[in-house]
Short mmCIF file of C-alpha atoms in Angstrom, two decimals:
data_model
loop_
_atom_site.label_atom_id
_atom_site.label_comp_id
_atom_site.label_asym_id
_atom_site.label_seq_id
_atom_site.Cartn_x
_atom_site.Cartn_y
_atom_site.Cartn_z
CA MET R 17 7.86 7.85 -19.83
CA ARG R 18 5.15 9.85 -21.35
CA GLY R 19 3.39 11.13 -18.22
CA THR R 20 4.35 13.92 -15.94
CA LEU R 21 6.15 13.94 -12.61
CA THR R 22 5.96 16.67 -10.12
CA GLU R 23 7.53 17.18 -6.60
CA HIS R 24 5.66 18.73 -3.73
CA ARG R 25 6.15 19.38 -0.06
CA ILE R 26 2.90 18.79 1.80
CA ASN R 27 2.83 19.21 5.49
CA GLY R 28 6.66 18.89 5.61
CA LYS R 29 6.59 15.60 3.61
CA GLU R 30 8.10 15.04 0.28
CA CYS R 31 5.56 13.90 -2.28
CA THR R 32 6.18 12.66 -5.83
CA VAL R 33 3.01 12.91 -7.97
CA TYR R 34 2.75 11.09 -11.31
CA LEU R 35 0.07 12.09 -13.86
CA PRO R 36 -0.61 9.69 -16.79
CA PRO R 37 -0.29 10.77 -20.52
CA SER R 38 -3.97 11.63 -21.05
CA TYR R 39 -4.43 13.40 -17.79
CA SER R 40 -6.34 16.70 -18.13
CA VAL R 41 -8.76 18.76 -15.97
CA GLN R 42 -11.12 18.50 -18.86
CA THR R 43 -11.34 14.74 -18.91
CA GLY R 44 -12.82 12.60 -16.25
CA ALA R 45 -11.32 12.33 -12.63
CA LEU R 46 -8.86 9.53 -12.27
CA PRO R 47 -8.30 7.26 -9.33
CA CYS R 48 -5.18 7.92 -7.21
CA VAL R 49 -3.01 5.29 -5.60
CA TYR R 50 -1.13 6.69 -2.51
CA VAL R 51 2.20 4.74 -2.28
CA LEU R 52 4.25 4.49 0.76
CA ASP R 53 8.22 5.04 0.79
CA GLY R 54 8.06 7.72 -1.81
CA GLY R 55 8.27 6.68 -5.50
CA SER R 56 10.46 3.58 -4.80
CA LEU R 57 7.71 1.07 -5.92
CA PHE R 58 6.69 2.89 -9.21
CA LEU R 59 9.35 5.18 -10.48
CA GLU R 60 11.55 2.64 -12.15
CA GLN R 61 8.76 0.80 -13.93
CA MET R 62 6.76 3.71 -15.39
CA ASP R 63 7.48 2.62 -18.97
CA LYS R 64 5.97 -0.78 -18.26
CA LEU R 65 2.96 0.72 -16.45
CA GLU R 66 2.42 3.20 -19.17
CA SER R 67 2.41 0.19 -21.76
CA GLN R 68 -0.38 -1.35 -19.59
CA PHE R 69 -2.27 1.86 -19.73
CA ALA R 70 -1.88 2.07 -23.46
CA ASN R 71 -3.03 -1.53 -24.15
CA GLY R 72 -6.01 -1.34 -21.76
CA THR R 73 -4.93 -3.79 -19.20
CA LEU R 74 -4.76 -1.08 -16.58
CA PRO R 75 -6.75 2.09 -16.49
CA GLU R 76 -4.81 5.21 -16.17
CA LEU R 77 -4.00 6.01 -12.63
CA ILE R 78 -2.34 8.81 -10.72
CA PHE R 79 0.32 7.86 -8.12
CA ALA R 80 1.21 9.95 -5.16
CA GLY R 81 4.47 8.60 -3.48
CA ILE R 82 4.83 9.89 -0.01
CA LYS R 83 8.38 9.82 1.56
CA PRO R 84 8.47 9.13 5.34
CA ALA R 85 10.44 11.22 7.74
CA ASP R 86 11.28 8.06 9.57
CA ARG R 87 9.44 4.84 8.52
CA LEU R 88 10.37 3.06 11.86
CA ASP R 89 8.21 5.51 13.52
CA GLU R 90 5.57 6.41 11.07
CA TYR R 91 4.62 3.04 9.84
CA THR R 92 4.45 1.27 13.21
CA PRO R 93 1.11 1.34 14.99
CA TRP R 94 2.46 1.31 18.60
CA PRO R 95 6.01 1.20 20.12
CA ALA R 96 8.27 -1.77 20.14
CA PRO R 97 11.86 -2.59 20.87
CA SER R 98 14.27 -2.59 18.06
CA LEU R 99 15.37 -5.82 16.63
CA SER R 100 18.93 -4.65 15.97
CA PRO R 101 21.41 -2.32 17.74
CA ALA R 102 21.93 -0.78 14.30
CA PHE R 103 18.38 0.79 14.54
CA HIS R 104 16.46 2.81 16.95
CA ASP R 105 13.40 1.49 18.65
CA PHE R 106 10.04 1.56 16.60
CA GLY R 107 8.39 4.78 17.62
CA GLY R 108 4.79 3.62 17.10
CA LYS R 109 3.58 6.88 15.56
CA GLY R 110 1.39 5.20 12.96
CA ARG R 111 -1.80 6.88 14.28
CA LEU R 112 -0.20 10.28 14.08
CA PHE R 113 0.97 9.73 10.48
CA LEU R 114 -2.36 8.27 9.47
CA GLU R 115 -4.07 11.52 10.65
CA GLU R 116 -1.39 13.64 8.77
CA LEU R 117 -2.15 11.48 5.61
CA THR R 118 -5.91 11.57 5.61
CA ASP R 119 -6.38 15.14 7.05
CA ALA R 120 -3.48 16.98 5.16
CA ILE R 121 -1.83 15.04 2.43
CA ILE R 122 -4.62 13.39 0.74
CA PRO R 123 -6.90 16.58 0.57
CA THR R 124 -3.99 18.66 -0.71
CA VAL R 125 -3.15 16.15 -3.42
CA GLU R 126 -6.73 15.85 -4.41
CA ASP R 127 -7.33 19.71 -4.37
CA MET R 128 -4.31 20.08 -6.75
CA HIS R 129 -5.29 17.49 -9.29
CA HIS R 130 -8.48 16.13 -10.95
CA ILE R 131 -8.77 12.98 -8.77
CA SER R 132 -11.72 10.78 -8.15
CA ALA R 133 -12.93 11.46 -4.47
CA HIS R 134 -14.87 8.08 -4.35
CA PRO R 135 -13.34 6.12 -1.60
CA GLU R 136 -13.77 2.80 -3.33
CA THR R 137 -11.16 3.72 -5.90
CA ARG R 138 -8.71 5.36 -3.73
CA GLY R 139 -5.71 3.13 -3.18
CA LEU R 140 -2.94 2.66 -0.53
CA ILE R 141 -0.10 0.42 -1.29
CA GLY R 142 3.06 -0.21 0.92
CA ALA R 143 5.77 -2.81 1.31
CA SER R 144 7.33 -4.32 4.50
CA LEU R 145 6.38 -1.91 7.44
CA GLY R 146 4.50 0.01 4.64
CA GLY R 147 2.42 -3.06 4.04
CA LEU R 148 1.73 -3.44 7.78
CA PHE R 149 0.58 0.26 7.76
CA SER R 150 -1.58 -0.14 4.77
CA ILE R 151 -3.72 -2.68 6.47
CA TYR R 152 -3.62 -0.66 9.80
CA ALA R 153 -4.79 2.42 7.94
CA MET R 154 -7.75 0.44 6.39
CA LEU R 155 -8.71 -0.85 9.74
CA GLN R 156 -8.54 2.66 11.38
CA LYS R 157 -10.10 4.66 8.55
CA PRO R 158 -12.28 2.18 6.63
CA VAL R 159 -14.22 5.06 4.96
CA ILE R 160 -11.01 6.49 3.33
CA PHE R 161 -9.47 3.76 1.38
CA GLY R 162 -11.23 1.11 -0.94
CA ARG R 163 -8.25 -0.68 -2.36
CA ILE R 164 -5.32 -1.85 -0.33
CA GLY R 165 -1.95 -3.36 -1.43
CA CYS R 166 0.00 -5.05 1.27
CA ILE R 167 3.32 -6.25 0.02
CA SER R 168 5.42 -8.34 2.34
CA GLY R 169 3.61 -6.93 5.21
CA SER R 170 5.68 -6.95 8.57
CA PHE R 171 3.02 -8.73 10.56
CA TRP R 172 5.90 -10.25 12.75
CA TYR R 173 5.54 -6.87 14.32
CA GLU R 174 4.44 -7.24 17.96
CA LYS R 175 0.67 -7.89 18.39
CA SER R 176 -0.10 -6.80 14.77
CA ALA R 177 -1.61 -9.87 13.59
CA ASP R 178 -3.75 -10.08 16.75
CA TYR R 179 -4.86 -6.52 16.09
CA VAL R 180 -6.21 -7.55 12.68
CA ARG R 181 -7.81 -10.49 14.01
CA SER R 182 -9.77 -8.50 16.67
CA ALA R 183 -10.58 -5.51 14.54
CA SER R 184 -14.06 -4.91 13.29
CA LEU R 185 -14.40 -4.38 9.57
CA ARG R 186 -17.11 -4.96 6.91
CA PRO R 187 -15.97 -6.00 3.57
CA ALA R 188 -18.31 -3.52 1.73
CA ARG R 189 -16.75 -2.74 -1.77
CA ARG R 190 -13.18 -2.98 -0.66
CA ARG R 191 -10.40 -4.97 -2.26
CA ILE R 192 -7.16 -6.11 -0.68
CA TYR R 193 -4.11 -7.60 -2.37
CA MET R 194 -1.57 -9.30 -0.11
CA SER R 195 1.76 -11.04 -0.96
CA VAL R 196 4.76 -12.36 0.60
CA GLY R 197 7.92 -14.24 -0.59
CA SER R 198 8.40 -17.86 0.14
CA ARG R 199 12.07 -17.28 1.31
CA GLU R 200 11.29 -14.19 3.49
CA ALA R 201 11.81 -16.00 6.70
CA GLU R 202 15.19 -17.54 5.73
CA HIS R 203 18.22 -16.55 7.85
CA LYS R 204 16.18 -14.75 10.30
CA ASN R 205 16.96 -15.53 13.96
CA ASN R 206 14.32 -13.21 15.52
CA ILE R 207 10.69 -12.83 15.30
CA GLN R 208 10.88 -11.91 11.65
CA ASN R 209 11.15 -15.68 10.96
CA THR R 210 7.36 -15.65 11.56
CA MET R 211 6.83 -13.42 8.51
CA ILE R 212 5.09 -15.99 6.16
CA ARG R 213 2.90 -17.64 8.84
CA GLN R 214 1.79 -14.27 10.25
CA ASN R 215 0.90 -12.99 6.64
CA LYS R 216 -1.22 -16.18 6.28
CA ASP R 217 -2.80 -15.61 9.55
CA VAL R 218 -3.79 -12.12 8.70
CA HIS R 219 -5.17 -13.22 5.34
CA GLU R 220 -7.31 -15.86 7.13
CA SER R 221 -8.45 -13.11 9.68
CA LEU R 222 -9.71 -11.03 6.73
CA ARG R 223 -11.37 -13.91 5.03
CA GLN R 224 -13.26 -14.67 8.26
CA LYS R 225 -14.49 -11.11 8.26
CA GLY R 226 -16.45 -11.88 5.03
CA PHE R 227 -14.02 -10.98 2.31
CA SER R 228 -14.80 -13.01 -0.72
CA GLN R 229 -12.23 -14.37 -3.26
CA SER R 230 -13.11 -11.45 -5.63
CA GLN R 231 -12.24 -9.07 -2.74
CA LEU R 232 -9.19 -10.54 -1.17
CA SER R 233 -6.11 -11.98 -2.93
CA PHE R 234 -3.05 -13.62 -1.35
CA THR R 235 0.08 -14.56 -3.21
CA VAL R 236 3.11 -16.49 -1.92
CA GLU R 237 5.77 -15.64 -4.64
CA GLU R 238 7.99 -18.72 -4.97
CA GLY R 239 11.66 -17.94 -4.30
CA ALA R 240 11.22 -14.27 -3.56
CA VAL R 241 13.02 -12.83 -0.55
CA HIS R 242 12.48 -9.54 1.30
CA HIS R 243 14.02 -7.19 -1.27
CA GLN R 244 12.98 -4.14 -3.27
CA GLU R 245 13.08 -5.95 -6.50
CA ALA R 246 10.36 -8.38 -5.30
CA PHE R 247 8.41 -5.44 -3.79
CA LYS R 248 8.36 -3.78 -7.38
CA ARG R 249 7.15 -6.91 -8.93
CA GLN R 250 4.38 -7.32 -6.49
CA PHE R 251 3.39 -3.65 -6.76
CA ASN R 252 2.68 -4.17 -10.46
CA ALA R 253 0.75 -7.39 -9.58
CA ALA R 254 -1.19 -5.65 -6.92
CA LEU R 255 -2.29 -2.80 -9.38
CA SER R 256 -3.42 -5.38 -11.90
CA TRP R 257 -5.44 -7.27 -9.35
CA LEU R 258 -6.97 -4.15 -7.74
CA TYR R 259 -7.54 -1.99 -10.81
CA GLY R 260 -6.88 -4.25 -13.85
CA LYS R 261 -9.17 -4.90 -16.93
CA ASN R 262 -12.71 -6.00 -15.99
CA ARG R 263 -12.07 -5.07 -12.44
CA SER R 264 -12.12 -1.24 -12.12
CA ARG R 265 -15.93 -0.83 -12.23
CA SER R 266 -16.95 -3.77 -10.00
#
């Protein structure tokens, strides 16, 4: 890795910030992608991403990975019962975390670094409950985020697909990348077995709001299960679709 990693504590949250090789306050401001669940989606593939920066298939990007205090609380939009006795109930504190993200974390990160303040280039990407939260954040704060990555979004979550369907949103200059694995519903004996269907429903709801094919992408990865390795593959695919060559200026 040729870029720089720094660790910060912002408003009590651990935040890992990656700055690409040519980053300098003397050069132009770069887009920042805010990544849920800390650095889990990008830290192990920085060599690959930097190779894409070098060959021009991706513009250089800043990543800010935000580690949750409790993802079952912070990434859920409203309370819901647990699906397993091994875990506590979902706390439904998504609105509180979103306020923390937009009012404290993002301003602090962007004050510390030379980051583009244009909302249309500001990204938010998450997987699983983080994917659900990414779409929720866009609907709640449409003027903040312009590029959304929803990887294996947990739209089985109670009433979440209905919420997307009923929410008001204009496409404007936003782009959304969605993905789900073709085997994510296997061996699930609870509402998680609706995972693929609910993702398809959410994609259709967004399409009905006027998002064109150049603004909205949906991928079903053949053979992929609900696992971190698949999430990392789709993170790279999301970046390529959201920011890749010939797309970053449109």
